[in-house]
């Protein structure tokens, strides 16, 4: 199926990572950074070159496009989705990708900062990459494989399907989103315009991995109202909100319920920001659990802890504000088991071993699932994301393209031919 095809994912990827698309959590505009649109516009141009004539970008930087069906069967419309922005955690300016051909297990020293060394003992996944061609950054920035790998692979899928028209498939939608890394990737998406029945994000790591479960997530803001007074004359009057905040943080359990002490399916209560003065102090928490009722339990625990502490400060008060962030997409995906089943089959057809994973985080897919577009997450090959050690192999990228090609064929094969479009 692929022996006469020259994959284009890596070549595209090496160009896309040079465009700085870092998003900004402090920004209130949409997209959070204008520069993301530079990549959006390039992708539209390239989609048109491939032959996707309806490709376009909108005011928010989303990219939409359609690969027309080449069958008369009424195959559900499948969308492939990836995000164009890179994480705010690590610089994305001046990315210089390097291809390390035929990797043999050696340490990879990044040339622009020799203290940045990618070692197999730190990244055991490298054991699966002997003989492969590995792409890294140069030591000063992240690489941006999260999620420009997904973007490049979906572009290559389009290229493959439009140059190999014998592969039967239904209508396929392409969606690229801005601002995923700041949790706003689906905020302005137009699902009606997109018109897909089911979707897959390409935004996870190891070849063969498939994620159908994410955290459920809430944000909690605790606002402590103290009592301010001139510090020279504060005796018996001042209640310092900053000190109360310190006590609240110090009372959090250290050996459980925290990101530092949990893995697998255990959730946590995690303070992410403190801001304030003696009169008023705000603590922002994120709460995570795989079960929605587990979230509620953690919130009740936190509230009770604070209530008890506040009893000793009669003149102070507090607010406890819970905001829903996203929910475990499995709640939705369990209603459409074939969406995940077909992806498992496609991974097997690509010659890969399936790795089912639960995401200790959220994806655009979890939000899309709850917006009515069931959307598990397929691997894109990205490794050591959000860091200067980020890497990806060209071979894994090509496997992601193969997996999508198999997947669209499975969707078509499983649609009975008597159900023809008129
Ligand atoms: Zn990502």
PDB file of N, CA, C and O in Angstrom, residues 19-52:
ATOM      1  N   UNK A  19       8.287  27.895  12.302  1.00  0.00           N
ATOM      2  CA  UNK A  19       7.353  29.011  12.497  1.00  0.00           C
ATOM      3  C   UNK A  19       6.942  29.027  13.968  1.00  0.00           C
ATOM      4  O   UNK A  19       6.408  28.051  14.484  1.00  0.00           O
ATOM      5  N   UNK A  20       7.219  30.128  14.639  1.00  0.00           N
ATOM      6  CA  UNK A  20       6.911  30.259  16.072  1.00  0.00           C
ATOM      7  C   UNK A  20       5.400  30.396  16.251  1.00  0.00           C
ATOM      8  O   UNK A  20       4.805  31.368  15.792  1.00  0.00           O
ATOM      9  N   UNK A  21       4.785  29.432  16.923  1.00  0.00           N
ATOM     10  CA  UNK A  21       3.330  29.475  17.140  1.00  0.00           C
ATOM     11  C   UNK A  21       2.997  29.317  18.625  1.00  0.00           C
ATOM     12  O   UNK A  21       1.954  28.772  18.988  1.00  0.00           O
ATOM     13  N   UNK A  22       3.893  29.779  19.474  1.00  0.00           N
ATOM     14  CA  UNK A  22       3.658  29.630  20.911  1.00  0.00           C
ATOM     15  C   UNK A  22       2.390  30.381  21.329  1.00  0.00           C
ATOM     16  O   UNK A  22       2.191  31.534  20.943  1.00  0.00           O
ATOM     17  N   UNK A  23       1.553  29.738  22.115  1.00  0.00           N
ATOM     18  CA  UNK A  23       0.359  30.404  22.644  1.00  0.00           C
ATOM     19  C   UNK A  23       0.681  31.017  24.005  1.00  0.00           C
ATOM     20  O   UNK A  23       1.698  30.700  24.606  1.00  0.00           O
ATOM     21  N   UNK A  24      -0.233  31.883  24.482  1.00  0.00           N
ATOM     22  CA  UNK A  24       0.074  32.688  25.670  1.00  0.00           C
ATOM     23  C   UNK A  24      -1.106  32.666  26.641  1.00  0.00           C
ATOM     24  O   UNK A  24      -2.160  33.239  26.361  1.00  0.00           O
ATOM     25  N   UNK A  25      -0.938  32.014  27.798  1.00  0.00           N
ATOM     26  CA  UNK A  25      -2.069  31.894  28.735  1.00  0.00           C
ATOM     27  C   UNK A  25      -2.504  33.228  29.329  1.00  0.00           C
ATOM     28  O   UNK A  25      -3.635  33.352  29.808  1.00  0.00           O
ATOM     29  N   UNK A  26      -1.631  34.226  29.305  1.00  0.00           N
ATOM     30  CA  UNK A  26      -1.977  35.533  29.899  1.00  0.00           C
ATOM     31  C   UNK A  26      -2.778  36.413  28.933  1.00  0.00           C
ATOM     32  O   UNK A  26      -3.334  37.432  29.339  1.00  0.00           O
ATOM     33  N   UNK A  27      -2.801  36.037  27.675  1.00  0.00           N
ATOM     34  CA  UNK A  27      -3.466  36.868  26.672  1.00  0.00           C
ATOM     35  C   UNK A  27      -4.971  36.665  26.727  1.00  0.00           C
ATOM     36  O   UNK A  27      -5.453  35.555  26.965  1.00  0.00           O
ATOM     37  N   UNK A  28      -5.730  37.746  26.484  1.00  0.00           N
ATOM     38  CA  UNK A  28      -7.184  37.580  26.457  1.00  0.00           C
ATOM     39  C   UNK A  28      -7.716  37.643  25.032  1.00  0.00           C
ATOM     40  O   UNK A  28      -8.907  37.563  24.796  1.00  0.00           O
ATOM     41  N   UNK A  29      -6.824  37.819  24.048  1.00  0.00           N
ATOM     42  CA  UNK A  29      -7.294  37.856  22.664  1.00  0.00           C
ATOM     43  C   UNK A  29      -7.430  36.429  22.129  1.00  0.00           C
ATOM     44  O   UNK A  29      -6.988  35.472  22.751  1.00  0.00           O
ATOM     45  N   UNK A  30      -8.071  36.302  20.970  1.00  0.00           N
ATOM     46  CA  UNK A  30      -8.197  34.980  20.345  1.00  0.00           C
ATOM     47  C   UNK A  30      -7.859  35.060  18.870  1.00  0.00           C
ATOM     48  O   UNK A  30      -8.469  35.833  18.168  1.00  0.00           O
ATOM     49  N   UNK A  31      -6.907  34.276  18.374  1.00  0.00           N
ATOM     50  CA  UNK A  31      -6.060  33.381  19.166  1.00  0.00           C
ATOM     51  C   UNK A  31      -5.193  34.166  20.147  1.00  0.00           C
ATOM     52  O   UNK A  31      -5.029  35.370  19.985  1.00  0.00           O
ATOM     53  N   UNK A  32      -4.624  33.498  21.109  1.00  0.00           N
ATOM     54  CA  UNK A  32      -3.889  34.197  22.168  1.00  0.00           C
ATOM     55  C   UNK A  32      -2.652  34.897  21.625  1.00  0.00           C
ATOM     56  O   UNK A  32      -2.174  35.853  22.221  1.00  0.00           O
ATOM     57  N   UNK A  33      -2.123  34.417  20.487  1.00  0.00           N
ATOM     58  CA  UNK A  33      -1.004  35.093  19.820  1.00  0.00           C
ATOM     59  C   UNK A  33      -1.291  35.112  18.318  1.00  0.00           C
ATOM     60  O   UNK A  33      -1.661  34.094  17.740  1.00  0.00           O
ATOM     61  N   UNK A  34      -1.129  36.291  17.711  1.00  0.00           N
ATOM     62  CA  UNK A  34      -1.400  36.452  16.278  1.00  0.00           C
ATOM     63  C   UNK A  34      -0.516  35.554  15.419  1.00  0.00           C
ATOM     64  O   UNK A  34      -0.903  35.095  14.349  1.00  0.00           O
ATOM     65  N   UNK A  35       0.717  35.305  15.921  1.00  0.00           N
ATOM     66  CA  UNK A  35       1.679  34.593  15.081  1.00  0.00           C
ATOM     67  C   UNK A  35       1.230  33.179  14.704  1.00  0.00           C
ATOM     68  O   UNK A  35       1.712  32.628  13.716  1.00  0.00           O
ATOM     69  N   UNK A  36       0.290  32.628  15.457  1.00  0.00           N
ATOM     70  CA  UNK A  36      -0.200  31.295  15.099  1.00  0.00           C
ATOM     71  C   UNK A  36      -0.820  31.282  13.701  1.00  0.00           C
ATOM     72  O   UNK A  36      -0.780  30.290  12.991  1.00  0.00           O
ATOM     73  N   UNK A  37      -1.386  32.446  13.328  1.00  0.00           N
ATOM     74  CA  UNK A  37      -2.077  32.514  12.034  1.00  0.00           C
ATOM     75  C   UNK A  37      -1.122  32.390  10.847  1.00  0.00           C
ATOM     76  O   UNK A  37      -1.546  32.078   9.739  1.00  0.00           O
ATOM     77  N   UNK A  38       0.169  32.652  11.088  1.00  0.00           N
ATOM     78  CA  UNK A  38       1.141  32.509  10.003  1.00  0.00           C
ATOM     79  C   UNK A  38       1.148  31.057   9.525  1.00  0.00           C
ATOM     80  O   UNK A  38       1.128  30.772   8.323  1.00  0.00           O
ATOM     81  N   UNK A  39       1.134  30.148  10.480  1.00  0.00           N
ATOM     82  CA  UNK A  39       1.098  28.723  10.116  1.00  0.00           C
ATOM     83  C   UNK A  39      -0.258  28.355   9.503  1.00  0.00           C
ATOM     84  O   UNK A  39      -0.317  27.622   8.512  1.00  0.00           O
ATOM     85  N   UNK A  40      -1.332  28.887  10.068  1.00  0.00           N
ATOM     86  CA  UNK A  40      -2.670  28.606   9.511  1.00  0.00           C
ATOM     87  C   UNK A  40      -2.718  28.943   8.024  1.00  0.00           C
ATOM     88  O   UNK A  40      -3.202  28.152   7.210  1.00  0.00           O
ATOM     89  N   UNK A  41      -2.188  30.117   7.690  1.00  0.00           N
ATOM     90  CA  UNK A  41      -2.248  30.554   6.285  1.00  0.00           C
ATOM     91  C   UNK A  41      -1.404  29.651   5.390  1.00  0.00           C
ATOM     92  O   UNK A  41      -1.805  29.300   4.285  1.00  0.00           O
ATOM     93  N   UNK A  42      -0.236  29.260   5.899  1.00  0.00           N
ATOM     94  CA  UNK A  42       0.625  28.365   5.116  1.00  0.00           C
ATOM     95  C   UNK A  42      -0.076  27.017   4.877  1.00  0.00           C
ATOM     96  O   UNK A  42      -0.032  26.463   3.768  1.00  0.00           O
ATOM     97  N   UNK A  43      -0.737  26.518   5.916  1.00  0.00           N
ATOM     98  CA  UNK A  43      -1.407  25.218   5.787  1.00  0.00           C
ATOM     99  C   UNK A  43      -2.525  25.270   4.743  1.00  0.00           C
ATOM    100  O   UNK A  43      -2.693  24.344   3.954  1.00  0.00           O
ATOM    101  N   UNK A  44      -3.250  26.390   4.734  1.00  0.00           N
ATOM    102  CA  UNK A  44      -4.323  26.545   3.736  1.00  0.00           C
ATOM    103  C   UNK A  44      -3.729  26.511   2.330  1.00  0.00           C
ATOM    104  O   UNK A  44      -4.223  25.799   1.447  1.00  0.00           O
ATOM    105  N   UNK A  45      -2.639  27.247   2.146  1.00  0.00           N
ATOM    106  CA  UNK A  45      -1.975  27.272   0.840  1.00  0.00           C
ATOM    107  C   UNK A  45      -1.558  25.861   0.411  1.00  0.00           C
ATOM    108  O   UNK A  45      -1.789  25.448  -0.724  1.00  0.00           O
ATOM    109  N   UNK A  46      -0.959  25.143   1.360  1.00  0.00           N
ATOM    110  CA  UNK A  46      -0.471  23.795   1.019  1.00  0.00           C
ATOM    111  C   UNK A  46      -1.621  22.816   0.780  1.00  0.00           C
ATOM    112  O   UNK A  46      -1.530  21.931  -0.071  1.00  0.00           O
ATOM    113  N   UNK A  47      -2.704  22.979   1.541  1.00  0.00           N
ATOM    114  CA  UNK A  47      -3.873  22.112   1.312  1.00  0.00           C
ATOM    115  C   UNK A  47      -4.419  22.335  -0.095  1.00  0.00           C
ATOM    116  O   UNK A  47      -4.795  21.394  -0.795  1.00  0.00           O
ATOM    117  N   UNK A  48      -4.435  23.598  -0.515  1.00  0.00           N
ATOM    118  CA  UNK A  48      -4.926  23.906  -1.872  1.00  0.00           C
ATOM    119  C   UNK A  48      -4.007  23.287  -2.921  1.00  0.00           C
ATOM    120  O   UNK A  48      -4.483  22.745  -3.920  1.00  0.00           O
ATOM    121  N   UNK A  49      -2.699  23.349  -2.664  1.00  0.00           N
ATOM    122  CA  UNK A  49      -1.754  22.716  -3.599  1.00  0.00           C
ATOM    123  C   UNK A  49      -2.010  21.212  -3.705  1.00  0.00           C
ATOM    124  O   UNK A  49      -1.874  20.614  -4.763  1.00  0.00           O
ATOM    125  N   UNK A  50      -2.376  20.617  -2.583  1.00  0.00           N
ATOM    126  CA  UNK A  50      -2.658  19.176  -2.585  1.00  0.00           C
ATOM    127  C   UNK A  50      -3.939  18.885  -3.356  1.00  0.00           C
ATOM    128  O   UNK A  50      -4.138  17.789  -3.857  1.00  0.00           O
ATOM    129  N   UNK A  51      -4.814  19.887  -3.444  1.00  0.00           N
ATOM    130  CA  UNK A  51      -6.073  19.685  -4.167  1.00  0.00           C
ATOM    131  C   UNK A  51      -7.305  19.795  -3.296  1.00  0.00           C
ATOM    132  O   UNK A  51      -8.399  19.403  -3.691  1.00  0.00           O
ATOM    133  N   UNK A  52      -7.128  20.326  -2.097  1.00  0.00           N
ATOM    134  CA  UNK A  52      -8.273  20.502  -1.199  1.00  0.00           C
ATOM    135  C   UNK A  52      -8.783  21.922  -1.374  1.00  0.00           C
ATOM    136  O   UNK A  52      -8.294  22.872  -0.755  1.00  0.00           O
TER     137      UNK A  52
END
